[in-house]
Amino acid sequence: MGPGEFARGALMRLSRVTGDRRHRRRLAELGFVPGAVLSVLNRGMHGGLVLALGDGRVAVDALTATTLVVEPAGE
Amino acid sequence: MNERPLTKTLLTKPCCEDDAPGNVNAGDPRVALVGNPNVGKSTLFNMLTGARQRIGNWPGKTVSVAQGTWRSPHGDITLIDLPGTYSLLPGSPDEALTRDLLVDRGMDGRPDLVVITVDAANLARNLYLLAQVMETGVPLVVALTMVDIAKSRGIRIDAGRLAELVGAPVVPVVPRRGEGVDELGRVIGEALAAPRRPAVPVLGADLEAALESVTAEVPGEAAARYPARWLSIALLAGEPVPGVPEETTAAARALGTALNTDDDLDDPELLIAEQRYAWVHEVIADVVTRNSAGHATWSDRVDRVLTSRWVGPPIFLGVMWAVFVLTTTVAEPLMTGLQGLFDGPVATGAGRLLDAMGAGDAIRGLVMNGLVSGVGQVLSFVPLMAIMFVLLSVLEDSGYLARAAFVVDRLMRLIGLPGRAFLPLIVGFGCNVPALAGTRILSDRRHRLLTGLLIPFVTCSARLTVYVLVATAFFGSAAGTVVFAMYVLSIALVIGMGLVLRGTLFRGMAEEPLVLDLPPYRLPAVRVIGAQTWLKLQAFLKTASGIIVATVTLVWLFSSIPFGGQGSFGRTPIEHSVFGAASHAVAPAFAPAGFGDWHASAALITGFVAKEAVVSTMAQTYSMGEPADGNEPGGLGAALRATIEQTSNGHPIPAVLAFLVFLLAYTPCMTTVAAQRAEIGGRLTLFGIGMQLTLAWLLAVAVFQIGSLFL
């Protein structure tokens, strides 16, 4: 599932990131590593998302959002 | 006799540099400030160095870096403020500097100490960079910033325990209030006196075993040149390192690849990142206590509005409009005032001084029309540049710029640029010069170059005055529509040339996916903004003044030297000066565009220096006064109409449209050229000038040739 399919505020756990090496590395450096817990804070135009990742806030475009494979995470 | 300065305006250039970081006060200890973007690093730098700072170009790179002298209780220390970075594996030229300083220059080129700023309110991501810096083994001190914000969110950090785990001192600071800064100074002094290696983050049993094998294989030479732990990790991640034999690299890479049992993790680099985060979370579990969890912060609540689908874009447009207004209408009276000061009291004073000294005409002309007029132009741009630099800092430091980039990202993707590029392009409608300085908000060098090449096609306010005069003379009440069409054409040129350049010179420019860290909103610190603006202004004056004074002087000189034996120096009609002769020589090139006349080419030549000079040059070449109001061109308009009627063989409308199109598309002014050179380098600037002239000529010819079939 992609994070765009989750309701605002719902917690999800990152399974993996798809895409090329550079993209995955960059996301990993920002904390997008398997097991990381995220939630959608806001939806922008054209499918862009503002995500909460721990204490950090990261904006991603629609394309990047589709490279994040997530599953629901319980409270 | 031509006493009036041919140019009346101009500009700037923003940056930088002659002193390479590290070349100053070579005997002082060198301390590098390292940290994520937006964590208070520059605030701390400004707090410590005050006004004793300068901007220098990094040796061999196009990135500029601030460095300063800190009068610490332990003596003078050279502080280097490195650009913010998330990682030592660089993703942009700015980020590459940290890696360059800590690793690539070898053990001897490293700073004596690194002060790493760690954001207490976003500890995980900051500890990730800290882990990488620890791996280089450089002595370090942790400045724990944003402790006030963390506290307001119920996050408490045990600094003492963190220091134990990191193996380096940890000092909580609130730089903008000066809290903790004295203590930081004391700790830095101690760390410099007795440097020690930090601890090493442990990356899990499998990785550690593999790292041990790699370390054993590294030849002595390479091992002496690089930090051992860093080198082993880099090799295991498959990164080629200069000086390491290929077979060692290949063996390490094979070892790294064999570590992956999961198909999704085919890259050892990702495994290493994952293990670093595992270490980070262990540290966090040990040092962080939370009183509240999961509440939306006020920053989040603001974001729900500013980044929302419906409200975000209008707010963004409002902010851009405010930037535009501030860089045009607010700056304008200040610019006019400064220019008036130079044209009036300063020129009068200089004239009297020259009279008293009994200076001849040539010296007088050189001082009055070259030096005084040129310096006046440069200084008149100072308010505009200052406003632009302040606005950039405010937008960036408040956290809004990151949101704006998110809101407008999709739109800018059309020409392959990230959302942030919108700001410099918008500012270009006021003046191209600060717009070029604004390209610095782009982290990717190729994005900066492409934006820098497109900005001159944004029609600036100086061009507007010429549009109004010419359009009113030829189109009367329809002039407004013509002027509006010039703005539409300008936007079309930016988009069109953006697409063309992306498909050619910038082919293969990676379309960066948007992944943007959103810092919490903050009130920008006045002191930091003041210091940054002052630094940038100094750099602008240093670089721009020479080229502008030289150009203004040359134009005066050429219009004073008689050509063909008529008159004497400074007393020849402009038509019979070297400048007039050059205008005559260039004029035939414009015949296919319908305005092959020396009056028009003379105006375009001075327009190369400054668009504001176009109207005054026309007035000079027709020996008429400059109209006080462009909406009432009077005799000048009539003279221009007569000329164009004649050169266009009875098709004045397409010819004057061609003239306007040429005026829009060719090089805006010398100051833009100076600013471009500073931002995108001399070669690309020359390419840009060639592109502008070629495009302007082709478009003008097309407009006239096609237009004269119908009009």
XYZ file of N, CA and C in Angstrom, chain A residues 8 15-17 21-34 40-64, chain B residues 86-87 89-91 121-123 125 128 153 155 237 264 266-267 269-270 273-274 277 290 297 300 303-304 307-309 313 406-407 409-410 413 510 512-518:
258
model
N -5.681 10.731 7.087
C -4.794 11.658 7.760
C -4.641 11.259 9.224
N 7.563 -0.636 4.903
C 8.105 -1.967 4.598
C 9.371 -1.831 3.772
N 9.297 -1.043 2.735
C 10.475 -0.838 1.897
C 10.259 0.376 1.012
N 11.332 0.804 0.360
C 11.259 1.914 -0.599
C 11.661 1.349 -1.950
N 18.739 3.417 -6.876
C 19.621 3.371 -5.723
C 19.750 4.738 -5.039
N 19.933 5.764 -5.881
C 20.153 7.094 -5.339
C 18.935 7.565 -4.545
N 17.764 7.307 -5.106
C 16.510 7.694 -4.475
C 16.345 6.983 -3.129
N 16.608 5.697 -3.140
C 16.433 4.929 -1.909
C 17.441 5.359 -0.853
N 18.659 5.650 -1.322
C 19.686 6.080 -0.379
C 19.301 7.409 0.271
N 18.811 8.322 -0.576
C 18.455 9.634 -0.064
C 17.333 9.531 0.976
N 16.340 8.704 0.649
C 15.240 8.534 1.596
C 15.714 7.847 2.872
N 16.621 6.869 2.707
C 17.134 6.160 3.890
C 17.847 7.150 4.810
N 18.610 8.062 4.236
C 19.337 9.038 5.046
C 18.392 9.936 5.839
N 17.213 10.169 5.264
C 16.242 11.004 5.975
C 15.447 10.202 7.007
N 15.680 8.908 7.045
C 15.004 8.100 8.051
C 13.958 7.151 7.487
N 13.803 7.120 6.182
C 12.847 6.188 5.580
C 13.512 4.813 5.453
N 13.635 4.130 6.595
C 14.219 2.791 6.593
C 13.121 1.816 7.031
N 13.242 0.553 6.620
C 12.193 -0.407 6.973
C 11.905 -0.385 8.474
N 0.329 10.520 7.673
C 0.084 11.628 6.745
C -0.427 12.819 7.557
N 0.257 13.951 7.447
C -0.170 15.151 8.157
C -1.092 16.003 7.310
N -0.807 16.010 6.010
C -1.588 16.870 5.130
C -1.454 16.399 3.689
N -2.460 16.709 2.897
C -2.391 16.394 1.466
C -2.322 17.686 0.684
N -1.338 17.773 -0.195
C -1.203 18.978 -1.009
C -1.800 18.748 -2.384
N -1.424 19.636 -3.319
C -1.964 19.508 -4.670
C -1.330 18.320 -5.388
N -2.016 17.775 -6.345
C -1.492 16.738 -7.232
C -0.914 15.547 -6.498
N -1.512 15.178 -5.386
C -1.077 13.951 -4.714
C 0.149 14.083 -3.836
N 0.667 15.283 -3.669
C 1.794 15.483 -2.749
C 1.343 15.285 -1.310
N 2.253 14.824 -0.447
C 1.892 14.557 0.943
C 2.891 15.224 1.884
N 2.394 15.680 3.029
C 3.288 16.070 4.113
C 3.232 14.940 5.130
N 4.395 14.321 5.363
C 4.440 13.152 6.234
C 5.110 13.496 7.555
N 4.627 12.860 8.619
C 5.323 12.949 9.899
C 6.151 11.680 10.029
N 7.454 11.847 10.241
C 8.360 10.711 10.384
C 9.106 10.951 11.690
N 8.670 10.294 12.740
C 9.215 10.621 14.055
C 8.897 12.083 14.358
N 9.906 12.823 14.809
C 9.695 14.245 15.090
C 9.852 15.103 13.845
N 10.264 14.506 12.749
C 10.508 15.275 11.528
C 9.265 15.375 10.655
N 9.264 16.390 9.784
C 8.176 16.570 8.819
C 8.797 16.601 7.434
N 8.291 15.744 6.548
C 8.890 15.652 5.221
C 7.794 15.771 4.166
N 7.992 16.674 3.214
C 7.042 16.799 2.103
C 7.546 15.954 0.940
N 6.645 15.177 0.354
C 7.029 14.379 -0.826
C 6.009 14.617 -1.938
N 6.457 14.471 -3.189
C 5.508 14.598 -4.289
C 4.798 13.257 -4.502
N 3.824 13.267 -5.418
C 3.007 12.070 -5.620
C 3.864 10.888 -6.051
N 4.850 11.167 -6.909
C 5.695 10.100 -7.427
C 6.493 9.442 -6.301
N 7.076 10.277 -5.454
C 7.843 9.736 -4.329
C 6.931 8.944 -3.392
N 22.623 16.414 5.194
C 21.983 15.309 5.903
C 22.909 14.110 6.014
N 24.004 14.162 5.226
C 24.787 12.941 5.115
C 26.189 13.268 4.607
N 27.449 11.317 2.399
C 27.389 10.897 0.995
C 26.666 12.028 0.286
N 27.403 12.898 -0.391
C 26.818 14.163 -0.822
C 25.761 14.016 -1.908
N 24.711 14.830 -1.807
C 23.685 14.860 -2.836
C 23.710 16.160 -3.607
N 14.888 18.869 18.785
C 13.479 18.636 18.472
C 13.303 17.637 17.325
N 14.395 17.228 16.715
C 14.320 16.249 15.629
C 15.577 15.385 15.708
N 15.698 14.700 16.834
C 16.957 14.079 17.188
C 17.389 12.983 16.209
N 17.109 12.274 12.927
C 17.793 12.604 11.684
C 19.146 13.259 11.954
N 21.804 10.764 12.938
C 22.285 9.990 11.785
C 23.551 10.645 11.220
N 7.721 20.801 23.396
C 7.018 19.612 22.896
C 7.102 18.458 23.886
N 9.818 17.126 25.125
C 10.955 16.226 24.892
C 12.112 16.665 25.800
N 30.327 -0.354 1.230
C 29.143 0.161 0.538
C 29.338 0.180 -0.971
N 15.072 -7.160 -1.349
C 14.758 -5.738 -1.425
C 15.932 -4.874 -1.006
N 19.199 -4.904 -1.887
C 20.305 -5.358 -2.714
C 21.523 -4.453 -2.596
N 21.411 -3.440 -1.780
C 22.476 -2.466 -1.721
C 23.030 -2.377 -0.299
N 24.783 -0.235 1.009
C 24.679 1.123 1.520
C 23.394 1.310 2.335
N 22.312 0.694 1.838
C 21.033 0.816 2.536
C 21.059 0.045 3.855
N 22.824 2.211 6.247
C 21.948 3.292 6.710
C 20.966 2.761 7.750
N 20.435 1.579 7.457
C 19.466 0.981 8.374
C 20.102 0.706 9.737
N 20.590 3.860 11.696
C 19.342 4.279 12.348
C 19.020 3.389 13.549
N 9.860 11.571 27.085
C 8.771 12.371 26.514
C 7.630 12.496 27.508
N 1.860 19.674 16.645
C 2.476 20.899 17.142
C 1.787 22.087 16.476
N 2.553 22.150 12.935
C 1.716 21.253 12.128
C 0.384 21.912 11.781
N 0.823 24.331 9.125
C 1.043 23.628 7.861
C -0.251 23.132 7.227
N -1.223 22.792 8.073
C -2.499 22.316 7.503
C -3.109 23.381 6.618
N 0.082 24.421 3.469
C 0.397 23.433 2.432
C -0.858 22.760 1.888
N -2.024 23.290 2.258
C -3.238 22.600 1.826
C -3.513 22.839 0.349
N -4.292 21.946 -0.193
C -4.609 21.974 -1.610
C -5.269 23.277 -2.040
N -2.019 27.438 -2.440
C -1.624 28.194 -3.628
C -1.950 29.691 -3.572
N 7.018 23.172 -1.976
C 6.085 22.040 -2.037
C 4.835 22.433 -2.819
N 4.302 23.630 -2.537
C 3.050 24.068 -3.155
C 3.190 24.211 -4.675
N 5.645 23.008 -6.659
C 6.564 22.045 -7.266
C 6.084 21.515 -8.613
N 4.823 21.119 -8.657
C 4.305 20.487 -9.867
C 4.383 21.429 -11.078
N 7.849 21.793 -12.459
C 8.329 20.570 -13.114
C 8.154 20.624 -14.623
N 18.753 15.144 -13.945
C 17.877 14.261 -13.186
C 16.646 15.019 -12.737
N 14.626 15.520 -10.122
C 14.699 15.181 -8.704
C 13.304 14.963 -8.158
N 13.067 13.810 -7.570
C 11.780 13.678 -6.896
C 11.765 14.647 -5.713
N 10.591 15.135 -5.373
C 10.532 16.083 -4.259
C 10.533 15.324 -2.936
N 11.588 15.523 -2.182
C 11.657 14.994 -0.821
C 12.237 16.125 0.001
N 11.380 16.770 0.764
C 11.776 18.045 1.338
C 11.561 18.037 2.837
N 12.619 18.297 3.560
C 12.498 18.385 5.004
C 11.783 19.696 5.335
N 10.741 19.641 6.143
C 10.039 20.869 6.518
C 10.446 21.249 7.945
